[in-house]
Each structure stands twice: as C-alpha cells, then as structure tokens.
XYZ file of N, CA and C in Angstrom:
594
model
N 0.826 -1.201 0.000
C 0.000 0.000 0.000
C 0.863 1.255 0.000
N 2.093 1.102 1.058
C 3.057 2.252 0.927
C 3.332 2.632 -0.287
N 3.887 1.375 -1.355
C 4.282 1.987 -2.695
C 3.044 2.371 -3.533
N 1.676 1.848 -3.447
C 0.803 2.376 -4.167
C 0.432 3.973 -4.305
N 0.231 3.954 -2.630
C 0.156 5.222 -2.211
C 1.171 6.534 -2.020
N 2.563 5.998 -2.654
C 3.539 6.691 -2.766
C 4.060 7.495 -1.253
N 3.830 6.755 -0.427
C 4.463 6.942 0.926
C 6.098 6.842 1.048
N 6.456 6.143 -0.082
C 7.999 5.552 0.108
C 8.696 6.937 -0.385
N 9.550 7.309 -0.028
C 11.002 8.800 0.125
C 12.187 8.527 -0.599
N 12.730 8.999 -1.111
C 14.308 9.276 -0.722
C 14.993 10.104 -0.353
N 15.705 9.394 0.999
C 16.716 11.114 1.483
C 18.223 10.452 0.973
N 18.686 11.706 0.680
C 20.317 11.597 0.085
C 21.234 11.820 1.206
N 22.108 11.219 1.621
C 23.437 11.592 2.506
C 24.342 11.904 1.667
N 25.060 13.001 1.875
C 25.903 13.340 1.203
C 27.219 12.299 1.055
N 28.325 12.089 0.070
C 29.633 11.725 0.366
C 30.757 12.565 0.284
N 30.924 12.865 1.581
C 32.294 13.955 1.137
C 33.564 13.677 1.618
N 34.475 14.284 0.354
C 35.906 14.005 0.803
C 36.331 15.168 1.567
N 37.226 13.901 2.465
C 37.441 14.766 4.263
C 38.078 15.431 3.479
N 39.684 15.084 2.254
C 40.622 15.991 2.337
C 40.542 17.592 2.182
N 39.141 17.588 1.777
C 38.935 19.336 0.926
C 37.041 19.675 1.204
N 36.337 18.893 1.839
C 35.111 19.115 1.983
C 34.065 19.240 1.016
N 34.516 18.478 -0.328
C 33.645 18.367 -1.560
C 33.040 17.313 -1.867
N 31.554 17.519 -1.927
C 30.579 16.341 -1.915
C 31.087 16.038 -3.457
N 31.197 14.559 -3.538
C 31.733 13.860 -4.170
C 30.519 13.013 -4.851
N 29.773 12.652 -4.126
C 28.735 11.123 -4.038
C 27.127 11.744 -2.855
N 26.281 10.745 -3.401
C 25.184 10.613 -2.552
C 24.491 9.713 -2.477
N 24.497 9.040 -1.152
C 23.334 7.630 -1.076
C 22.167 7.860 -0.995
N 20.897 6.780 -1.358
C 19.674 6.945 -1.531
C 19.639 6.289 -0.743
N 18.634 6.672 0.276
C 18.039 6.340 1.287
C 16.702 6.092 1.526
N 16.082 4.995 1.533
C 14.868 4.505 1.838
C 14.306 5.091 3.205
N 13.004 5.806 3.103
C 12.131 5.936 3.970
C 10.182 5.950 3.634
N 9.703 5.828 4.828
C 8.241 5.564 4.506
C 7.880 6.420 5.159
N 7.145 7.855 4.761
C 6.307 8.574 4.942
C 5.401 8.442 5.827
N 4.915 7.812 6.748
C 3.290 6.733 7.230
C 2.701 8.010 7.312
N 1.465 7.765 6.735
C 0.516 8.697 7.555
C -0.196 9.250 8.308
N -0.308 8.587 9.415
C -0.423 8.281 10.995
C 0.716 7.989 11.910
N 1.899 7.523 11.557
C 2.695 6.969 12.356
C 4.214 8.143 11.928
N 3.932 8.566 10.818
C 5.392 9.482 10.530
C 6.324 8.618 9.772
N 7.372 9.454 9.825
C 8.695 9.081 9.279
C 9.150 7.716 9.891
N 9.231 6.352 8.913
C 9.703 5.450 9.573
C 10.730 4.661 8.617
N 12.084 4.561 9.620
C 13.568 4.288 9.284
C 13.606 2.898 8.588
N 14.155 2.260 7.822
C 14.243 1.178 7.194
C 14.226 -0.304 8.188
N 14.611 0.127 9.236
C 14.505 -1.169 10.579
C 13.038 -1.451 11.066
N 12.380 -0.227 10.239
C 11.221 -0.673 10.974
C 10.225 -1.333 9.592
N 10.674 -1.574 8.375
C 9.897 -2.060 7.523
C 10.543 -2.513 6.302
N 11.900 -2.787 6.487
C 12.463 -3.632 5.607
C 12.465 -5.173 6.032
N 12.133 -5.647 6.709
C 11.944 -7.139 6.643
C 10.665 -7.199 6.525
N 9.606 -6.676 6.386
C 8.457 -6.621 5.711
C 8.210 -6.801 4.467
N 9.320 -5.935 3.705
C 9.306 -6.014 2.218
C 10.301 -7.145 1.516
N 11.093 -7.484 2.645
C 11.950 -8.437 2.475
C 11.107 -9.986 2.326
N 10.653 -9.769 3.622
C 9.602 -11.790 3.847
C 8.356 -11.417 2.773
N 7.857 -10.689 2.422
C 6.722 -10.108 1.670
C 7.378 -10.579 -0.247
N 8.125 -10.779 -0.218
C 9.116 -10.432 -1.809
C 8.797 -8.620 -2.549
N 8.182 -7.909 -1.947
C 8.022 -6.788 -2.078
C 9.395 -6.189 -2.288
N 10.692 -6.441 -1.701
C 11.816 -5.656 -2.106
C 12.505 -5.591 -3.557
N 12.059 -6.701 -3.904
C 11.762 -6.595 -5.704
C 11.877 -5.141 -6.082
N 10.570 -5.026 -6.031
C 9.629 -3.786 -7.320
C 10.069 -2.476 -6.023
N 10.107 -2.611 -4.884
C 10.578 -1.197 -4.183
C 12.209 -0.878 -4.537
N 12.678 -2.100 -4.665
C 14.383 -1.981 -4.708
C 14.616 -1.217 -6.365
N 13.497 -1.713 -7.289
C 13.944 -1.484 -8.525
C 13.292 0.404 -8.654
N 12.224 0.790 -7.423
C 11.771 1.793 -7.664
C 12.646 2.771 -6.845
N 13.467 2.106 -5.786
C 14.182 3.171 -5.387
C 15.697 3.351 -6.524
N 15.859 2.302 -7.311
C 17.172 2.900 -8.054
C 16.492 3.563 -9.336
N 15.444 3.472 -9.863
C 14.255 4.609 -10.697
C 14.955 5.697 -10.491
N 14.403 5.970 -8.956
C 14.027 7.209 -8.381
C 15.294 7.719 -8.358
N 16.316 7.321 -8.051
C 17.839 7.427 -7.704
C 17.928 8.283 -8.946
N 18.388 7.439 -9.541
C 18.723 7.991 -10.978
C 17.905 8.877 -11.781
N 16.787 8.626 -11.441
C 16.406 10.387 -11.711
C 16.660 11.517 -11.052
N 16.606 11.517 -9.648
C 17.446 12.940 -9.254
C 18.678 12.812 -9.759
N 19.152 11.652 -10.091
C 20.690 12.065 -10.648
C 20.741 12.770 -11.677
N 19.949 12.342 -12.454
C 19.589 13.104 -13.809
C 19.166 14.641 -13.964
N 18.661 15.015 -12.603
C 18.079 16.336 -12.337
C 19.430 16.959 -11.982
N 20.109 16.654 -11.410
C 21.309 17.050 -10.802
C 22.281 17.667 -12.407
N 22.249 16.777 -12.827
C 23.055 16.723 -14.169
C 22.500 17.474 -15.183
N 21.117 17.630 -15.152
C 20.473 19.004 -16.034
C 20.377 20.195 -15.468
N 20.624 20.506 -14.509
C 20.899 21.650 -13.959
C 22.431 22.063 -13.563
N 23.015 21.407 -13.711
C 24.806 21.260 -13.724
C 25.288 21.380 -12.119
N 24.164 20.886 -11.669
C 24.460 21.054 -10.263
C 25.545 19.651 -9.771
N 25.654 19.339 -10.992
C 26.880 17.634 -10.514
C 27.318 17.438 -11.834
N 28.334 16.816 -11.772
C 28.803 16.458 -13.071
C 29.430 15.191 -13.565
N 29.530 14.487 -14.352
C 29.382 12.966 -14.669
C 31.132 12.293 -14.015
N 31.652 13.084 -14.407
C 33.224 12.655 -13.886
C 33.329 12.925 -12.301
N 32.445 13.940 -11.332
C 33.175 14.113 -10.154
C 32.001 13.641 -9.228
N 30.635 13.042 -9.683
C 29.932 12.489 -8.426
C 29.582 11.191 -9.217
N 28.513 10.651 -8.018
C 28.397 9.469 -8.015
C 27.069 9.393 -6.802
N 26.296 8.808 -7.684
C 24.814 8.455 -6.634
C 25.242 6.576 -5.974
N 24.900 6.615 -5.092
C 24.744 4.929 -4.598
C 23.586 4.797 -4.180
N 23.669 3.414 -4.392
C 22.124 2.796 -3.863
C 22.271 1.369 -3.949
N 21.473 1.168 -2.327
C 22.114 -0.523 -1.826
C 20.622 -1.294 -2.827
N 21.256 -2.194 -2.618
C 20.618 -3.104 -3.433
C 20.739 -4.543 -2.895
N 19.123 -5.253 -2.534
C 18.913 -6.426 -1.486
C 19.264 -7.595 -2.137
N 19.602 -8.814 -1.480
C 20.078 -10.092 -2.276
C 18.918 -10.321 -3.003
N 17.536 -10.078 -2.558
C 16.448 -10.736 -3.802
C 16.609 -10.341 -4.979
N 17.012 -9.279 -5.022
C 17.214 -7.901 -6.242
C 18.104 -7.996 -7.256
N 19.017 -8.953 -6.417
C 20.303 -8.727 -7.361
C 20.161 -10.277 -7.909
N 19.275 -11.518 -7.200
C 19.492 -12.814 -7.750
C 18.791 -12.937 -8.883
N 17.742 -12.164 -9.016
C 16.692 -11.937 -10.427
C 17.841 -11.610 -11.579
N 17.601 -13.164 -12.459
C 18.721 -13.149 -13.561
C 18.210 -12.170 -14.456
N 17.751 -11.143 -14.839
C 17.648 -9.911 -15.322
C 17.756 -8.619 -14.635
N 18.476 -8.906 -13.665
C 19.174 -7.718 -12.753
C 19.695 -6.781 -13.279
N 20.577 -7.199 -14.656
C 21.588 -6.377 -15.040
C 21.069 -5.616 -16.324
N 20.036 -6.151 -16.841
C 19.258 -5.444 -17.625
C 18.335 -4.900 -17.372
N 18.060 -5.110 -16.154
C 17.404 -3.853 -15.423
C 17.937 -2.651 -14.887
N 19.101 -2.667 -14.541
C 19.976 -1.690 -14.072
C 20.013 -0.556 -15.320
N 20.911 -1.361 -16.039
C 20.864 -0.809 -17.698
C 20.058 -0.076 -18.361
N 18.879 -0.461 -18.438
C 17.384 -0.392 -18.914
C 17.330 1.342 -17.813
N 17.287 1.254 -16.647
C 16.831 2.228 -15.750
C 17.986 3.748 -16.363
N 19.444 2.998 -16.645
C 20.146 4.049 -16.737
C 20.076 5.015 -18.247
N 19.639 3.962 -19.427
C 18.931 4.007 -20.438
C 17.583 5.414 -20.234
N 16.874 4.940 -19.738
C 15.789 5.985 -19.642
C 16.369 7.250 -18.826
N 16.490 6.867 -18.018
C 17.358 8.629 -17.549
C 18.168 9.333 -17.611
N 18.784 8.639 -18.669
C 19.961 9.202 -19.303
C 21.280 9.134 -18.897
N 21.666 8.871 -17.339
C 22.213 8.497 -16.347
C 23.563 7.887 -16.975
N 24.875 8.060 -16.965
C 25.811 7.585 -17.275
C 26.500 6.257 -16.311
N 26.738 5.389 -17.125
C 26.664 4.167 -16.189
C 27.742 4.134 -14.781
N 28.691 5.230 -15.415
C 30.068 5.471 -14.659
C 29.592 6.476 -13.245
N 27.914 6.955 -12.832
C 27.809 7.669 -11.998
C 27.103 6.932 -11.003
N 26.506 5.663 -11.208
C 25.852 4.808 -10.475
C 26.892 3.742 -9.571
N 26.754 3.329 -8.499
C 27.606 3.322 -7.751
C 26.643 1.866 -7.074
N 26.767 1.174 -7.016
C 25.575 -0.551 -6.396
C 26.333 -0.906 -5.350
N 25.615 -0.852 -4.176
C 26.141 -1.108 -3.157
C 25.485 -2.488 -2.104
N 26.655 -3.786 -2.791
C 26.240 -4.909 -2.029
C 26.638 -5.222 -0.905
N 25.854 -5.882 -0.251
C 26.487 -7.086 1.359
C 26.813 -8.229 1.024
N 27.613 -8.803 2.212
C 28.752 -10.196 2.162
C 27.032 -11.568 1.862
N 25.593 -10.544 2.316
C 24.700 -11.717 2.019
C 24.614 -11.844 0.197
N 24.321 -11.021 -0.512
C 24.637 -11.021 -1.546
C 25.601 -12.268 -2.128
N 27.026 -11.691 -1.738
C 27.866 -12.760 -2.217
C 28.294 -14.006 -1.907
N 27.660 -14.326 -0.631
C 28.107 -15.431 -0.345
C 27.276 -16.649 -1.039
N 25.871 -15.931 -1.562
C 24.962 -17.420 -1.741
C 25.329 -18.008 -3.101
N 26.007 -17.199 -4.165
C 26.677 -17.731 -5.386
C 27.463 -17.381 -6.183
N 28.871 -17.851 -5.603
C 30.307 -16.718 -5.688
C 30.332 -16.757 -7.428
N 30.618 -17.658 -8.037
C 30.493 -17.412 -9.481
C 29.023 -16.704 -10.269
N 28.053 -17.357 -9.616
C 27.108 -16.052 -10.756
C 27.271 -14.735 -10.207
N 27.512 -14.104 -8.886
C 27.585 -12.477 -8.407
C 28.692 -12.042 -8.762
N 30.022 -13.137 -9.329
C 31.094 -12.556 -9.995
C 30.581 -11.863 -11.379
N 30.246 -13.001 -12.229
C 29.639 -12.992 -13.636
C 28.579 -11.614 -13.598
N 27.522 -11.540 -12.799
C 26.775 -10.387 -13.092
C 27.367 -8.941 -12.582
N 28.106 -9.178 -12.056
C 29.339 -8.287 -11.277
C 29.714 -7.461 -12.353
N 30.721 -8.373 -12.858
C 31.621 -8.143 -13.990
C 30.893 -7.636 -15.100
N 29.711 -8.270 -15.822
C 29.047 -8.076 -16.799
C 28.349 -6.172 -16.364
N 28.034 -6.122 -15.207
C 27.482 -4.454 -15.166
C 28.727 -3.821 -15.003
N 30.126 -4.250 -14.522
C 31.320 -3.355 -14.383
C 31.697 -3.140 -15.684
N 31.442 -3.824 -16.871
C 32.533 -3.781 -18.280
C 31.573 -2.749 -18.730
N 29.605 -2.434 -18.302
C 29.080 -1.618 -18.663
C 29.461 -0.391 -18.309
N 30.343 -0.412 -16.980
C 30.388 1.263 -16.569
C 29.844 1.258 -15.105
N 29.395 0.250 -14.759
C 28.665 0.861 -13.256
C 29.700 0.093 -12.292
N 29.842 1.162 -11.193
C 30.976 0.724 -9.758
C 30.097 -0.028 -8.872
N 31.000 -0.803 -7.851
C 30.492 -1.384 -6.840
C 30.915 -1.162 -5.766
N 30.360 -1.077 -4.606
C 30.542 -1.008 -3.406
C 30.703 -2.150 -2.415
N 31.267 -2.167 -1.378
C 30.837 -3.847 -1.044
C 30.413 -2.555 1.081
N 28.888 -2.908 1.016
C 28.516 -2.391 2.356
C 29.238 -3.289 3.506
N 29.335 -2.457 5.082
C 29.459 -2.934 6.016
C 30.768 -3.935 5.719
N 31.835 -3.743 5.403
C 33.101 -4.261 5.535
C 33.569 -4.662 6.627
N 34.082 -5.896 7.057
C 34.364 -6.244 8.256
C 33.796 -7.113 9.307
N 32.502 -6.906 8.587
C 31.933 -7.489 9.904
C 31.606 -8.979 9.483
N 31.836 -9.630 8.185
C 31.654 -10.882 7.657
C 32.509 -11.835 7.721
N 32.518 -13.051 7.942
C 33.446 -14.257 8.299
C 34.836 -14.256 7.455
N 34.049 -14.026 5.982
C 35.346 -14.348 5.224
C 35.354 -13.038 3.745
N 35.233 -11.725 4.214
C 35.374 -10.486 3.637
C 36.668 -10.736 3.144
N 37.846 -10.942 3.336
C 39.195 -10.417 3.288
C 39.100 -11.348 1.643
N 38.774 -12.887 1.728
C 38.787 -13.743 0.467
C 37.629 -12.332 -0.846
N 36.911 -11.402 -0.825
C 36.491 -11.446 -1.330
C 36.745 -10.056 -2.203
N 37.945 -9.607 -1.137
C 38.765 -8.530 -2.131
C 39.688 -8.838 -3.389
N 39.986 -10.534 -3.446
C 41.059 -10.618 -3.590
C 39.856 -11.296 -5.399
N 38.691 -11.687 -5.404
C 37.934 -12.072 -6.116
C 37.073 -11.366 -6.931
N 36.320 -10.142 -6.039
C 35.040 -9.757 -6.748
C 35.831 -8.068 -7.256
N 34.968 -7.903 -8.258
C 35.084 -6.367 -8.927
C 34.756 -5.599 -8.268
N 34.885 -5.126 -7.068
C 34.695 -3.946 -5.806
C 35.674 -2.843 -6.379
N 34.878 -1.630 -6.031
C 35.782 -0.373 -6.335
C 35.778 0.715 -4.931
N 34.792 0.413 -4.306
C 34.743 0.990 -2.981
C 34.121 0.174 -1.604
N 35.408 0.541 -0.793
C 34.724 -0.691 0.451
C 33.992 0.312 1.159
N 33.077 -0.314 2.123
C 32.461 0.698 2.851
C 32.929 0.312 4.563
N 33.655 0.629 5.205
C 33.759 -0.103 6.591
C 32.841 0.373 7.499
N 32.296 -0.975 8.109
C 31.249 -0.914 9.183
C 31.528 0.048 10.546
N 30.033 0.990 10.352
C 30.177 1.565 11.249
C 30.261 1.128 12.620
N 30.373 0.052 13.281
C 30.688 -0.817 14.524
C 32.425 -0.451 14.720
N 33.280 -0.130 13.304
C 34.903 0.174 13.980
C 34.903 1.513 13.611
N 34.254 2.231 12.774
C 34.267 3.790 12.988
C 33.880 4.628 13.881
N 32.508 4.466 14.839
C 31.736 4.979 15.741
C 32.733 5.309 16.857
N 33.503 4.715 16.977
C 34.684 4.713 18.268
C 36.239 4.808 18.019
N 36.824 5.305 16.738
C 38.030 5.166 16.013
C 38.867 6.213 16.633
N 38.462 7.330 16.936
C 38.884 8.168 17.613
C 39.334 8.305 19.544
N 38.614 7.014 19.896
C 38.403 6.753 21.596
C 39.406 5.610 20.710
N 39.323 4.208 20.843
C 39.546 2.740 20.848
C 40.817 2.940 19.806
N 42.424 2.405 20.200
C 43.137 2.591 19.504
C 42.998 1.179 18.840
N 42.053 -0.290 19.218
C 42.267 -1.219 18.332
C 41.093 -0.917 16.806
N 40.150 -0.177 16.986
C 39.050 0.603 16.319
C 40.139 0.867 15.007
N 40.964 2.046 15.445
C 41.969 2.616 14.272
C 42.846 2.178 13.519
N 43.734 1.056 14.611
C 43.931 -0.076 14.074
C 43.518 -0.770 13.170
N 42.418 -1.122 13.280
C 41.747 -2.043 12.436
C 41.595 -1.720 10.671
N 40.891 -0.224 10.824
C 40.464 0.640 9.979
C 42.244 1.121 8.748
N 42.897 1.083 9.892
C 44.150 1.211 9.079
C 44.889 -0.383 8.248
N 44.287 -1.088 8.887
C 44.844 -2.472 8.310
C 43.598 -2.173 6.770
N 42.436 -2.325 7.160
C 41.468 -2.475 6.213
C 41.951 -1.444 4.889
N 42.403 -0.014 5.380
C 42.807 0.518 4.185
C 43.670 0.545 3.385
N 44.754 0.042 4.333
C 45.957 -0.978 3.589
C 45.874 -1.554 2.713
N 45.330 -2.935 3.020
C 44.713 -3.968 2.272
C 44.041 -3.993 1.181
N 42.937 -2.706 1.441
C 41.919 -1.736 -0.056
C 43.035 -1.433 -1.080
C-alpha cells in the first residue's frame, strides 16, 4: 500500500571528501512517509518487504528514483558525470533476479544516467549465496560502466577472500569500527589495516 500510495522517500546523505570538503557522491536512502505513524527508518519495515518479496519492485523503484534525481542534478549542472556518483544498496532478492543487469541498464537508459555515476552497493549476504554467478553479473554491469561497493566491511566471516575475487571499487567499513576510532586505539587499528589492504 506504501508503494501504491507513494508513501515511500528518498533522502540523500551526502559523500564527502574529508581531504577538501567536496561532496563527491550521494546515497539513496529509503524511507516511509506513514501517515499516521510518521517518518519510519528502514529497521522498521524492511523485513516486511523483504519476507513479503516486495523488495523486488521497491528496490527497482528506489534505483528509478535514484537515478532520476541524478539526472536532475546533471540538467541543472548542479553535478557532473566525472566528479559524483549516486549509490544505492541493493537487497540479495534484487540482485538474484537473472535480469538484474538489464534492469539496471534499462533504468540508466531511460534517464539518461551515465553508467560510470551509479555506484551498487552490495552485502557479504549477496555474495556469499553464489560466488560465481555475483562474480559474472558483477563483472558483466562493471565492463558496462557501473561501480560497486561492497557495504558494512568487516563485519563478515570471510570479507578479506572477497577482495582478492570480486570487482569492488569501494569498500564501505562498518560503522561498529568507525563509531569509536577516535576513543579505541584497536578501532583505528583495524580501519588502518582495512585501508591498507583496499
């Protein structure tokens, strides 16, 4: 009903580089409008859309939506194709639909959207359930132009095997060793091994 009724949002977080303070990137962010209940955060209704198979057609409407403000951005020259970059996570149901990648395509197609500004940002659930086809569809949207992200870095059993395998262009490290990097010298530690390694 949320998506019928167009309750579903996107808010953008900016990405900016510390070295100089220039938004670089922006994530799309899922939220639900309620109309009685307010603004409600993705914890409170993504496993809804998840056990529901609903994250389908919302997942494919929030990278729509994505890429059209990107597109707005880019007709008003308020961004430009070489120095930003929109992201948007994308759920394991989403990505196992063997026309994933022609859907991606297809979306960037209509909005004109250059494939090099879209930015797909997966989890270790994603890759773990089928290391050769998430390579293959990986690869097949990277030779198109679109980057990958790999979310929440760190916190998965066997992350480190999967730098050394998948077409990742940006790690994202879990906010569980950033929140405290500045207090916890094993926090910084950590974060410095991880960027090493990147």
């Amino acid at each position: 009903q949320a998506l019928d009724s167009k309750e579903f949002k996107l808010h953008y977080q900016p990405q900016i580089d510390a070295r100089n303070g220039r938004i670089i990137g922006a994530e799309a962010l899922l939220r639900w409008e309620h109309p009685t209940l307010g603004l409600q955060m993705p914890g409170q209704f993504i496993h809804v859309l998840e056990e529901s198979g609903q994250i389908v057609s919302v997942g494919h409407w929030v990278l729509e939506q994505a890429c059209r403000a990107c597109a707005s951005l880019l007709k008003g020259r308020l961004a430009s194709a070489d120095q930003f970059s929109i992201a948007v996570n994308i759920s394991a149901a989403q990505f196992a639909k063997p026309n994933f990648a022609d859907s991606v395509f297809s979306v960037l197609e209509q909005t004109g959207v250059p494939a090099s500004m879209l930015k797909l940002e997966v989890t270790e659930s994603i890759v773990i359930k089928d290391m050769e086809s998430t390579i293959a569809k990986m690869q097949l949207l990277q030779e198109g132009g679109v980057n990958f992200a790999m979310d929440d870095f760190g916190t998965g059993y066997s992350s480190l095997s999967y730098l050394k395998r998948l077409p990742i262009d940006v790690l994202k490290i879990d906010q569980s060793f950033i929140r405290d990097a500045t207090r916890d010298p094993n926090d910084a530690e950590i974060i410095r091994a991880i960027v090493a390694m990147a």
